[in-house]
Amino acid sequence: MEGLLPRLPRGDAVTDGVALLGVRHHGPGSARGVRAALDRYAPQIVLIEGPPEADAVVGLAAEPGMRPPVALLAHVVDEPSRAGFWPFADFSPEWEAIRWATARGVPVRFIDLPAAHSLLMRDDSEDGEGAAAEDESDDGPGERVRIDPLAVLAEAAGHDDPERWWEDAVEHRRRGEHADPADDGETADDTDDALAAFGAVAEAMGALREEYGDGGHPQDAVREAHMRLRIRDARRGHERVAVVCGAWHVPALAATTGVTADRALLKGLPKAKVEITWVPWTHRRLSRAGGYGAGIASPGWYRHLFTAPDRPVARWMTKVAGLLREEDLPVSSAHVIEAVRLADTLAAMRGRPLAGLGETTDAIRAVMCDGSDVPMELIRDRLVVGDVLGEVPEGAPAVPLARDLAREQRRLRLKPEALEKELELDLRKETDAGRSRLLHRLRLLGIGWGEPARSRAGTGTFRETWRLRWEPELAVRVAEAGVWGTTVSSAATARAEDEAVRATALAEVTGLAERCLLAELPDALPTVMRVLADRAALDADVGHLAQALPALVRSVRYGDVRGTDAAALREVAEGLAERICVGLPPACAGLDTEGAAEMRGHVHGVQEAVVLLADEGLRARWAGVLRSLAARDRGMPGLLRGTAARLLLDDGRLEAGEVARLMGLALSAGTPPQEAAAWTEGFLAGGGMLLVHDARLLALVDDWLSAVPAAAFDDVLPLLRRTFGEFDAGVRRTVGELVRRGPAAGSPEAAAEGAPGFAAGLDEARADAVLPTVRLLLGHDRPTGGTAT
């Protein structure tokens, strides 16, 4: 890394047979420097900053099925939520050291503080992503001060942008646009100077620690003491030892500290039994924006710099052009050529050795995106950061639940991916039904791989739409869920039974019953049904019953679709509906405004549930309850009376004349304006087309509104604005036009002749002309002749 710190004297990276290679985590320039230094020094053992428990699984890094980015995952056996990640990308210096050593049969050991200690010492406020953020830890004299060593070094070199300085000093060092692909960007001089360059890094970190102190992180002293002890152990059997660690630790590891003092620091640390394995990781989680303390701003760009054999800028522009073309944006070869030229010109004007991310971004925005930042967001998300998801070999240690999940994913051809995708399922197909079962079971276990979404293919109950995105943290969720069982099915069943027993509200149990049916967990249903029956028998609150009924009825419906026996659920649902019919009228009396609004939501939910149950006797009883609500004029909130009248009208159980009578009573002069406005809100909440097609109702509303006293108008206006604001723009415009025409347009006499804009009678010939198109849209048959437009 020649040129990194030209103003500082070079130090020696090798002392007493130990080469201390201080790196920037996930820095491709550091990775190339480590590879060159290892080739030059040829150590007999390689020590890496990381949990020593990983020594048992480090050999898997050489397996063919291992593809970065990956991470070591360690968790406490009895408490899987206490977990830590140690991520590696293919451009991480630590990963490069592991691959170098395993390819040559050189032993690899991890020397950081064991996870058995560090997982118990970590504060709850930490992000829990493994290795401490060496790039942001420090201590100042007198008080703890957080610094960014990269920013301090950049400032010392006269740069105001740490990332830009890092690119110039390390990433682009001797990387010419016309480098020979065969040498992978390295020269003989690079190899000769590799160890001396790490000596310069050690000198720089030593100066920083003298200025800001040694205790940047609470665990730094303990971790460094453990690393020094492991280095001493390695020196006893090997003449040449290489240590790859965060650059911040190099001065502490080179210090001459006594063994007794180091062991004293480690005495009495808390300890737990831990398990460790490899898990897939993503570039997005390597990003600093993803919350990872030692993360980088542009993992996709860094990976490109590390893997591009030559002409990195031209190759990057080609990638960008391909992405934009996939999004149907017009990008040609000429755009790519001009963008490369502009990036090179900007780099020369800014005095940079090679166009960096800033120059390429400016060139892309100007040439390919016409100055727009919208495509740039796509480029940043897909390329600069990226959605690369790593892979681990099948032989990696895993809890039994994780192995069963992997088998199910292979069987159902449902591969985890880092990029969010939408999955349309047809439950009539066996594979899609199996995918639905798996996703619902994982949701029961708290493993949020998929989230249900609104289907764009149709509204049938045999369709489901999911949004899938695999996040590395789900590996921890799988480990946590392993306490419930060894398979996804058994674990979901045990978790559902436990949730049912611990549920405190009736709606929780009914919702759980619905989820059990969706996940097809017949073994859990007996326990859920027993708890449901007990809760329903003891709960006398009509609001609770009404809140619980919709989920229960959906369970009955989905049970029929999926071929599940839902007879017991139907019996409970019908019993709840009967109790609601009896208790709803007295429960609605005397409610205040907030209570009436909440109850209106329950009434709508019960209406939908009763319709889905398809029991004519129950529908008739429910209609009777709604009639009693609509007809009461004392003690019943106007919002509920209007809602009941509208539901009856929509269900065809109330004639237009009766509706007009109820509205006339509600909007009469003897009714307080606020109560009348509440009735109007409840009645018109389902849509305003009634006022367009029924002139009598429009005239009643118009006459009432015109007669509202000025003193009460300010109190009524918010309710009316909320009511009419829910109408479609076209409906509001038509109502306004009818009112503008005056009373004659909305009078009962005009209504008898037909509403304005509509004929007095039906033109059967014109109506027949649209029937072929309607049949075609509904899929009943095909038009027999002519073309409908």
PDB file of C-alpha atoms in Angstrom, residues 564-767:
ATOM      1  CA  THR A 564     -59.452 -28.654   5.663  1.00  0.00           C
ATOM      2  CA  ASP A 565     -62.250 -29.796   7.983  1.00  0.00           C
ATOM      3  CA  ALA A 566     -63.526 -26.539   9.483  1.00  0.00           C
ATOM      4  CA  ALA A 567     -66.864 -27.794  10.817  1.00  0.00           C
ATOM      5  CA  ALA A 568     -65.918 -27.096  14.438  1.00  0.00           C
ATOM      6  CA  LEU A 569     -64.833 -23.574  13.541  1.00  0.00           C
ATOM      7  CA  ARG A 570     -68.110 -22.950  11.731  1.00  0.00           C
ATOM      8  CA  GLU A 571     -70.090 -24.027  14.780  1.00  0.00           C
ATOM      9  CA  VAL A 572     -68.179 -21.602  16.992  1.00  0.00           C
ATOM     10  CA  ALA A 573     -68.517 -18.812  14.399  1.00  0.00           C
ATOM     11  CA  GLU A 574     -72.301 -19.242  14.190  1.00  0.00           C
ATOM     12  CA  GLY A 575     -72.528 -19.217  17.976  1.00  0.00           C
ATOM     13  CA  LEU A 576     -70.569 -15.954  18.144  1.00  0.00           C
ATOM     14  CA  ALA A 577     -72.801 -14.415  15.474  1.00  0.00           C
ATOM     15  CA  GLU A 578     -75.943 -15.341  17.440  1.00  0.00           C
ATOM     16  CA  ARG A 579     -74.557 -13.768  20.606  1.00  0.00           C
ATOM     17  CA  ILE A 580     -73.663 -10.611  18.665  1.00  0.00           C
ATOM     18  CA  CYS A 581     -77.199 -10.368  17.290  1.00  0.00           C
ATOM     19  CA  VAL A 582     -78.585 -10.498  20.826  1.00  0.00           C
ATOM     20  CA  GLY A 583     -76.131  -8.143  22.472  1.00  0.00           C
ATOM     21  CA  LEU A 584     -75.381  -5.545  19.787  1.00  0.00           C
ATOM     22  CA  PRO A 585     -78.371  -3.137  20.171  1.00  0.00           C
ATOM     23  CA  PRO A 586     -77.932  -2.550  23.916  1.00  0.00           C
ATOM     24  CA  ALA A 587     -74.128  -2.353  23.463  1.00  0.00           C
ATOM     25  CA  CYS A 588     -74.550   0.472  20.921  1.00  0.00           C
ATOM     26  CA  ALA A 589     -76.824   2.632  23.078  1.00  0.00           C
ATOM     27  CA  GLY A 590     -75.243   5.637  24.739  1.00  0.00           C
ATOM     28  CA  LEU A 591     -71.848   5.416  23.013  1.00  0.00           C
ATOM     29  CA  ASP A 592     -69.803   8.587  22.648  1.00  0.00           C
ATOM     30  CA  THR A 593     -68.276   9.704  19.335  1.00  0.00           C
ATOM     31  CA  GLU A 594     -65.116   7.640  19.682  1.00  0.00           C
ATOM     32  CA  GLY A 595     -66.982   4.549  20.847  1.00  0.00           C
ATOM     33  CA  ALA A 596     -69.485   4.847  17.990  1.00  0.00           C
ATOM     34  CA  ALA A 597     -66.677   5.059  15.427  1.00  0.00           C
ATOM     35  CA  GLU A 598     -65.075   1.914  16.838  1.00  0.00           C
ATOM     36  CA  MET A 599     -68.384   0.078  16.908  1.00  0.00           C
ATOM     37  CA  ARG A 600     -69.094   1.047  13.291  1.00  0.00           C
ATOM     38  CA  GLY A 601     -65.949  -0.840  12.276  1.00  0.00           C
ATOM     39  CA  HIS A 602     -67.191  -3.878  14.195  1.00  0.00           C
ATOM     40  CA  VAL A 603     -70.608  -3.666  12.522  1.00  0.00           C
ATOM     41  CA  HIS A 604     -69.024  -3.633   9.059  1.00  0.00           C
ATOM     42  CA  GLY A 605     -66.849  -6.618  10.002  1.00  0.00           C
ATOM     43  CA  VAL A 606     -69.864  -8.603  11.260  1.00  0.00           C
ATOM     44  CA  GLN A 607     -71.783  -7.759   8.072  1.00  0.00           C
ATOM     45  CA  GLU A 608     -69.007  -9.194   5.903  1.00  0.00           C
ATOM     46  CA  ALA A 609     -68.700 -12.260   8.148  1.00  0.00           C
ATOM     47  CA  VAL A 610     -72.427 -12.998   8.066  1.00  0.00           C
ATOM     48  CA  VAL A 611     -72.468 -12.768   4.271  1.00  0.00           C
ATOM     49  CA  LEU A 612     -69.493 -15.167   4.043  1.00  0.00           C
ATOM     50  CA  LEU A 613     -71.176 -17.701   6.314  1.00  0.00           C
ATOM     51  CA  ALA A 614     -73.994 -17.967   3.727  1.00  0.00           C
ATOM     52  CA  ASP A 615     -76.644 -18.939   6.295  1.00  0.00           C
ATOM     53  CA  GLU A 616     -79.964 -17.386   5.236  1.00  0.00           C
ATOM     54  CA  GLY A 617     -81.493 -17.737   8.673  1.00  0.00           C
ATOM     55  CA  LEU A 618     -78.551 -15.947  10.268  1.00  0.00           C
ATOM     56  CA  ARG A 619     -78.607 -13.242   7.572  1.00  0.00           C
ATOM     57  CA  ALA A 620     -82.280 -12.603   8.275  1.00  0.00           C
ATOM     58  CA  ARG A 621     -81.664 -12.286  12.030  1.00  0.00           C
ATOM     59  CA  TRP A 622     -78.761  -9.932  11.400  1.00  0.00           C
ATOM     60  CA  ALA A 623     -80.927  -7.813   9.100  1.00  0.00           C
ATOM     61  CA  GLY A 624     -83.454  -7.556  11.939  1.00  0.00           C
ATOM     62  CA  VAL A 625     -80.710  -6.258  14.237  1.00  0.00           C
ATOM     63  CA  LEU A 626     -79.726  -3.640  11.678  1.00  0.00           C
ATOM     64  CA  ARG A 627     -83.397  -2.578  11.315  1.00  0.00           C
ATOM     65  CA  SER A 628     -83.636  -2.055  15.042  1.00  0.00           C
ATOM     66  CA  LEU A 629     -80.473   0.069  14.987  1.00  0.00           C
ATOM     67  CA  ALA A 630     -81.653   2.145  12.027  1.00  0.00           C
ATOM     68  CA  ALA A 631     -85.131   2.754  13.480  1.00  0.00           C
ATOM     69  CA  ARG A 632     -84.097   3.870  16.965  1.00  0.00           C
ATOM     70  CA  ASP A 633     -84.127   7.616  17.452  1.00  0.00           C
ATOM     71  CA  ARG A 634     -83.251   7.895  21.136  1.00  0.00           C
ATOM     72  CA  GLY A 635     -79.912   6.984  22.734  1.00  0.00           C
ATOM     73  CA  MET A 636     -78.524   5.480  19.509  1.00  0.00           C
ATOM     74  CA  PRO A 637     -75.612   7.381  17.886  1.00  0.00           C
ATOM     75  CA  GLY A 638     -76.476   8.825  14.506  1.00  0.00           C
ATOM     76  CA  LEU A 639     -73.313   7.314  13.011  1.00  0.00           C
ATOM     77  CA  LEU A 640     -74.536   3.788  13.791  1.00  0.00           C
ATOM     78  CA  ARG A 641     -78.097   4.480  12.648  1.00  0.00           C
ATOM     79  CA  GLY A 642     -76.854   5.782   9.302  1.00  0.00           C
ATOM     80  CA  THR A 643     -74.459   2.840   8.939  1.00  0.00           C
ATOM     81  CA  ALA A 644     -77.246   0.326   9.594  1.00  0.00           C
ATOM     82  CA  ALA A 645     -79.533   1.995   7.043  1.00  0.00           C
ATOM     83  CA  ARG A 646     -76.810   1.911   4.377  1.00  0.00           C
ATOM     84  CA  LEU A 647     -75.979  -1.765   5.003  1.00  0.00           C
ATOM     85  CA  LEU A 648     -79.660  -2.681   4.701  1.00  0.00           C
ATOM     86  CA  LEU A 649     -79.969  -0.710   1.477  1.00  0.00           C
ATOM     87  CA  ASP A 650     -76.879  -2.324  -0.054  1.00  0.00           C
ATOM     88  CA  ASP A 651     -78.167  -5.765   0.932  1.00  0.00           C
ATOM     89  CA  GLY A 652     -81.495  -5.115  -0.776  1.00  0.00           C
ATOM     90  CA  ARG A 653     -83.477  -5.327   2.464  1.00  0.00           C
ATOM     91  CA  LEU A 654     -84.597  -1.697   2.548  1.00  0.00           C
ATOM     92  CA  GLU A 655     -86.736   0.034  -0.063  1.00  0.00           C
ATOM     93  CA  ALA A 656     -85.738   3.415  -1.441  1.00  0.00           C
ATOM     94  CA  GLY A 657     -88.831   5.015   0.012  1.00  0.00           C
ATOM     95  CA  GLU A 658     -88.046   3.716   3.489  1.00  0.00           C
ATOM     96  CA  VAL A 659     -84.508   5.014   3.147  1.00  0.00           C
ATOM     97  CA  ALA A 660     -85.832   8.442   2.231  1.00  0.00           C
ATOM     98  CA  ARG A 661     -88.136   8.352   5.277  1.00  0.00           C
ATOM     99  CA  LEU A 662     -85.264   7.467   7.627  1.00  0.00           C
ATOM    100  CA  MET A 663     -83.089  10.175   6.129  1.00  0.00           C
ATOM    101  CA  GLY A 664     -85.893  12.690   6.442  1.00  0.00           C
ATOM    102  CA  LEU A 665     -86.263  11.883  10.126  1.00  0.00           C
ATOM    103  CA  ALA A 666     -82.540  12.018  10.730  1.00  0.00           C
ATOM    104  CA  LEU A 667     -82.188  15.363   8.960  1.00  0.00           C
ATOM    105  CA  SER A 668     -85.322  16.948  10.343  1.00  0.00           C
ATOM    106  CA  ALA A 669     -85.259  20.309  12.088  1.00  0.00           C
ATOM    107  CA  GLY A 670     -85.665  18.666  15.496  1.00  0.00           C
ATOM    108  CA  THR A 671     -82.400  16.707  15.173  1.00  0.00           C
ATOM    109  CA  PRO A 672     -79.246  18.454  16.426  1.00  0.00           C
ATOM    110  CA  PRO A 673     -76.993  19.373  13.482  1.00  0.00           C
ATOM    111  CA  GLN A 674     -74.034  17.317  14.740  1.00  0.00           C
ATOM    112  CA  GLU A 675     -76.210  14.222  15.148  1.00  0.00           C
ATOM    113  CA  ALA A 676     -77.626  14.712  11.656  1.00  0.00           C
ATOM    114  CA  ALA A 677     -74.119  15.089  10.236  1.00  0.00           C
ATOM    115  CA  ALA A 678     -73.043  11.884  11.987  1.00  0.00           C
ATOM    116  CA  TRP A 679     -76.025  10.045  10.435  1.00  0.00           C
ATOM    117  CA  THR A 680     -75.021  11.368   7.025  1.00  0.00           C
ATOM    118  CA  GLU A 681     -71.448  10.220   7.540  1.00  0.00           C
ATOM    119  CA  GLY A 682     -72.562   6.712   8.491  1.00  0.00           C
ATOM    120  CA  PHE A 683     -74.973   6.452   5.571  1.00  0.00           C
ATOM    121  CA  LEU A 684     -72.763   7.868   2.829  1.00  0.00           C
ATOM    122  CA  ALA A 685     -69.481   6.256   3.926  1.00  0.00           C
ATOM    123  CA  GLY A 686     -70.053   3.442   1.425  1.00  0.00           C
ATOM    124  CA  GLY A 687     -69.948   5.860  -1.537  1.00  0.00           C
ATOM    125  CA  GLY A 688     -71.761   8.879  -2.924  1.00  0.00           C
ATOM    126  CA  MET A 689     -73.341   7.392  -6.063  1.00  0.00           C
ATOM    127  CA  LEU A 690     -76.627   7.181  -4.151  1.00  0.00           C
ATOM    128  CA  LEU A 691     -76.868  10.949  -4.264  1.00  0.00           C
ATOM    129  CA  VAL A 692     -76.244  10.932  -8.011  1.00  0.00           C
ATOM    130  CA  HIS A 693     -78.908   8.363  -8.827  1.00  0.00           C
ATOM    131  CA  ASP A 694     -81.534   9.194  -6.195  1.00  0.00           C
ATOM    132  CA  ALA A 695     -82.654  12.799  -6.474  1.00  0.00           C
ATOM    133  CA  ARG A 696     -84.840  12.537  -3.386  1.00  0.00           C
ATOM    134  CA  LEU A 697     -81.889  11.720  -1.141  1.00  0.00           C
ATOM    135  CA  LEU A 698     -79.850  14.508  -2.689  1.00  0.00           C
ATOM    136  CA  ALA A 699     -82.680  16.970  -2.152  1.00  0.00           C
ATOM    137  CA  LEU A 700     -83.015  15.929   1.501  1.00  0.00           C
ATOM    138  CA  VAL A 701     -79.282  16.412   2.124  1.00  0.00           C
ATOM    139  CA  ASP A 702     -79.288  19.726   0.245  1.00  0.00           C
ATOM    140  CA  ASP A 703     -82.317  21.074   2.129  1.00  0.00           C
ATOM    141  CA  TRP A 704     -80.905  20.008   5.499  1.00  0.00           C
ATOM    142  CA  LEU A 705     -77.503  21.493   4.827  1.00  0.00           C
ATOM    143  CA  SER A 706     -79.067  24.758   3.675  1.00  0.00           C
ATOM    144  CA  ALA A 707     -81.023  24.984   6.917  1.00  0.00           C
ATOM    145  CA  VAL A 708     -78.099  24.326   9.303  1.00  0.00           C
ATOM    146  CA  PRO A 709     -77.849  27.356  11.649  1.00  0.00           C
ATOM    147  CA  ALA A 710     -74.755  29.478  11.237  1.00  0.00           C
ATOM    148  CA  ALA A 711     -73.814  28.902  14.878  1.00  0.00           C
ATOM    149  CA  ALA A 712     -73.657  25.113  14.332  1.00  0.00           C
ATOM    150  CA  PHE A 713     -72.178  25.131  10.832  1.00  0.00           C
ATOM    151  CA  ASP A 714     -68.545  25.221  12.017  1.00  0.00           C
ATOM    152  CA  ASP A 715     -69.142  22.102  14.126  1.00  0.00           C
ATOM    153  CA  VAL A 716     -70.835  20.243  11.277  1.00  0.00           C
ATOM    154  CA  LEU A 717     -68.348  21.153   8.549  1.00  0.00           C
ATOM    155  CA  PRO A 718     -65.471  18.765   9.573  1.00  0.00           C
ATOM    156  CA  LEU A 719     -67.825  15.774   9.548  1.00  0.00           C
ATOM    157  CA  LEU A 720     -69.198  16.689   6.144  1.00  0.00           C
ATOM    158  CA  ARG A 721     -65.748  17.326   4.675  1.00  0.00           C
ATOM    159  CA  ARG A 722     -64.584  13.928   5.911  1.00  0.00           C
ATOM    160  CA  THR A 723     -67.689  12.275   4.438  1.00  0.00           C
ATOM    161  CA  PHE A 724     -67.589  13.912   1.024  1.00  0.00           C
ATOM    162  CA  GLY A 725     -63.796  13.730   0.899  1.00  0.00           C
ATOM    163  CA  GLU A 726     -64.049   9.924   0.651  1.00  0.00           C
ATOM    164  CA  PHE A 727     -66.076  10.177  -2.576  1.00  0.00           C
ATOM    165  CA  ASP A 728     -64.361   9.683  -5.914  1.00  0.00           C
ATOM    166  CA  ALA A 729     -63.504  12.899  -7.706  1.00  0.00           C
ATOM    167  CA  GLY A 730     -66.058  12.178 -10.419  1.00  0.00           C
ATOM    168  CA  VAL A 731     -68.824  11.619  -7.879  1.00  0.00           C
ATOM    169  CA  ARG A 732     -68.015  14.872  -6.072  1.00  0.00           C
ATOM    170  CA  ARG A 733     -68.030  16.732  -9.363  1.00  0.00           C
ATOM    171  CA  THR A 734     -71.404  15.263 -10.410  1.00  0.00           C
ATOM    172  CA  VAL A 735     -73.016  15.991  -7.035  1.00  0.00           C
ATOM    173  CA  GLY A 736     -71.761  19.546  -7.186  1.00  0.00           C
ATOM    174  CA  GLU A 737     -73.175  19.966 -10.689  1.00  0.00           C
ATOM    175  CA  LEU A 738     -76.582  18.650  -9.594  1.00  0.00           C
ATOM    176  CA  VAL A 739     -76.647  21.014  -6.626  1.00  0.00           C
ATOM    177  CA  ARG A 740     -75.610  23.935  -8.865  1.00  0.00           C
ATOM    178  CA  ARG A 741     -78.612  23.377 -11.098  1.00  0.00           C
ATOM    179  CA  GLY A 742     -80.865  24.218  -8.201  1.00  0.00           C
ATOM    180  CA  PRO A 743     -83.735  22.654  -6.300  1.00  0.00           C
ATOM    181  CA  ALA A 744     -85.630  21.649  -9.430  1.00  0.00           C
ATOM    182  CA  ALA A 745     -82.855  19.223 -10.360  1.00  0.00           C
ATOM    183  CA  GLY A 746     -83.165  17.400  -7.071  1.00  0.00           C
ATOM    184  CA  SER A 747     -86.885  17.642  -6.401  1.00  0.00           C
ATOM    185  CA  PRO A 748     -89.094  14.576  -5.933  1.00  0.00           C
ATOM    186  CA  GLU A 749     -90.907  15.508  -9.136  1.00  0.00           C
ATOM    187  CA  ALA A 750     -87.657  15.462 -11.080  1.00  0.00           C
ATOM    188  CA  ALA A 751     -86.779  12.156  -9.491  1.00  0.00           C
ATOM    189  CA  ALA A 752     -89.968  10.627 -10.826  1.00  0.00           C
ATOM    190  CA  GLU A 753     -88.921  11.592 -14.330  1.00  0.00           C
ATOM    191  CA  GLY A 754     -85.333  10.406 -13.865  1.00  0.00           C
ATOM    192  CA  ALA A 755     -82.210  12.005 -12.518  1.00  0.00           C
ATOM    193  CA  PRO A 756     -80.576  14.749 -14.578  1.00  0.00           C
ATOM    194  CA  GLY A 757     -78.311  13.296 -17.177  1.00  0.00           C
ATOM    195  CA  PHE A 758     -80.235  10.015 -17.332  1.00  0.00           C
ATOM    196  CA  ALA A 759     -83.213   9.031 -19.460  1.00  0.00           C
ATOM    197  CA  ALA A 760     -86.575   8.514 -17.832  1.00  0.00           C
ATOM    198  CA  GLY A 761     -86.603   4.874 -18.891  1.00  0.00           C
ATOM    199  CA  LEU A 762     -84.195   2.146 -19.922  1.00  0.00           C
ATOM    200  CA  ASP A 763     -83.096   2.037 -23.573  1.00  0.00           C
ATOM    201  CA  GLU A 764     -83.120  -1.740 -24.021  1.00  0.00           C
ATOM    202  CA  ALA A 765     -81.486  -1.658 -27.463  1.00  0.00           C
ATOM    203  CA  ARG A 766     -78.455   0.254 -26.171  1.00  0.00           C
ATOM    204  CA  ALA A 767     -78.248  -1.996 -23.117  1.00  0.00           C
TER     205      ALA A 767
END
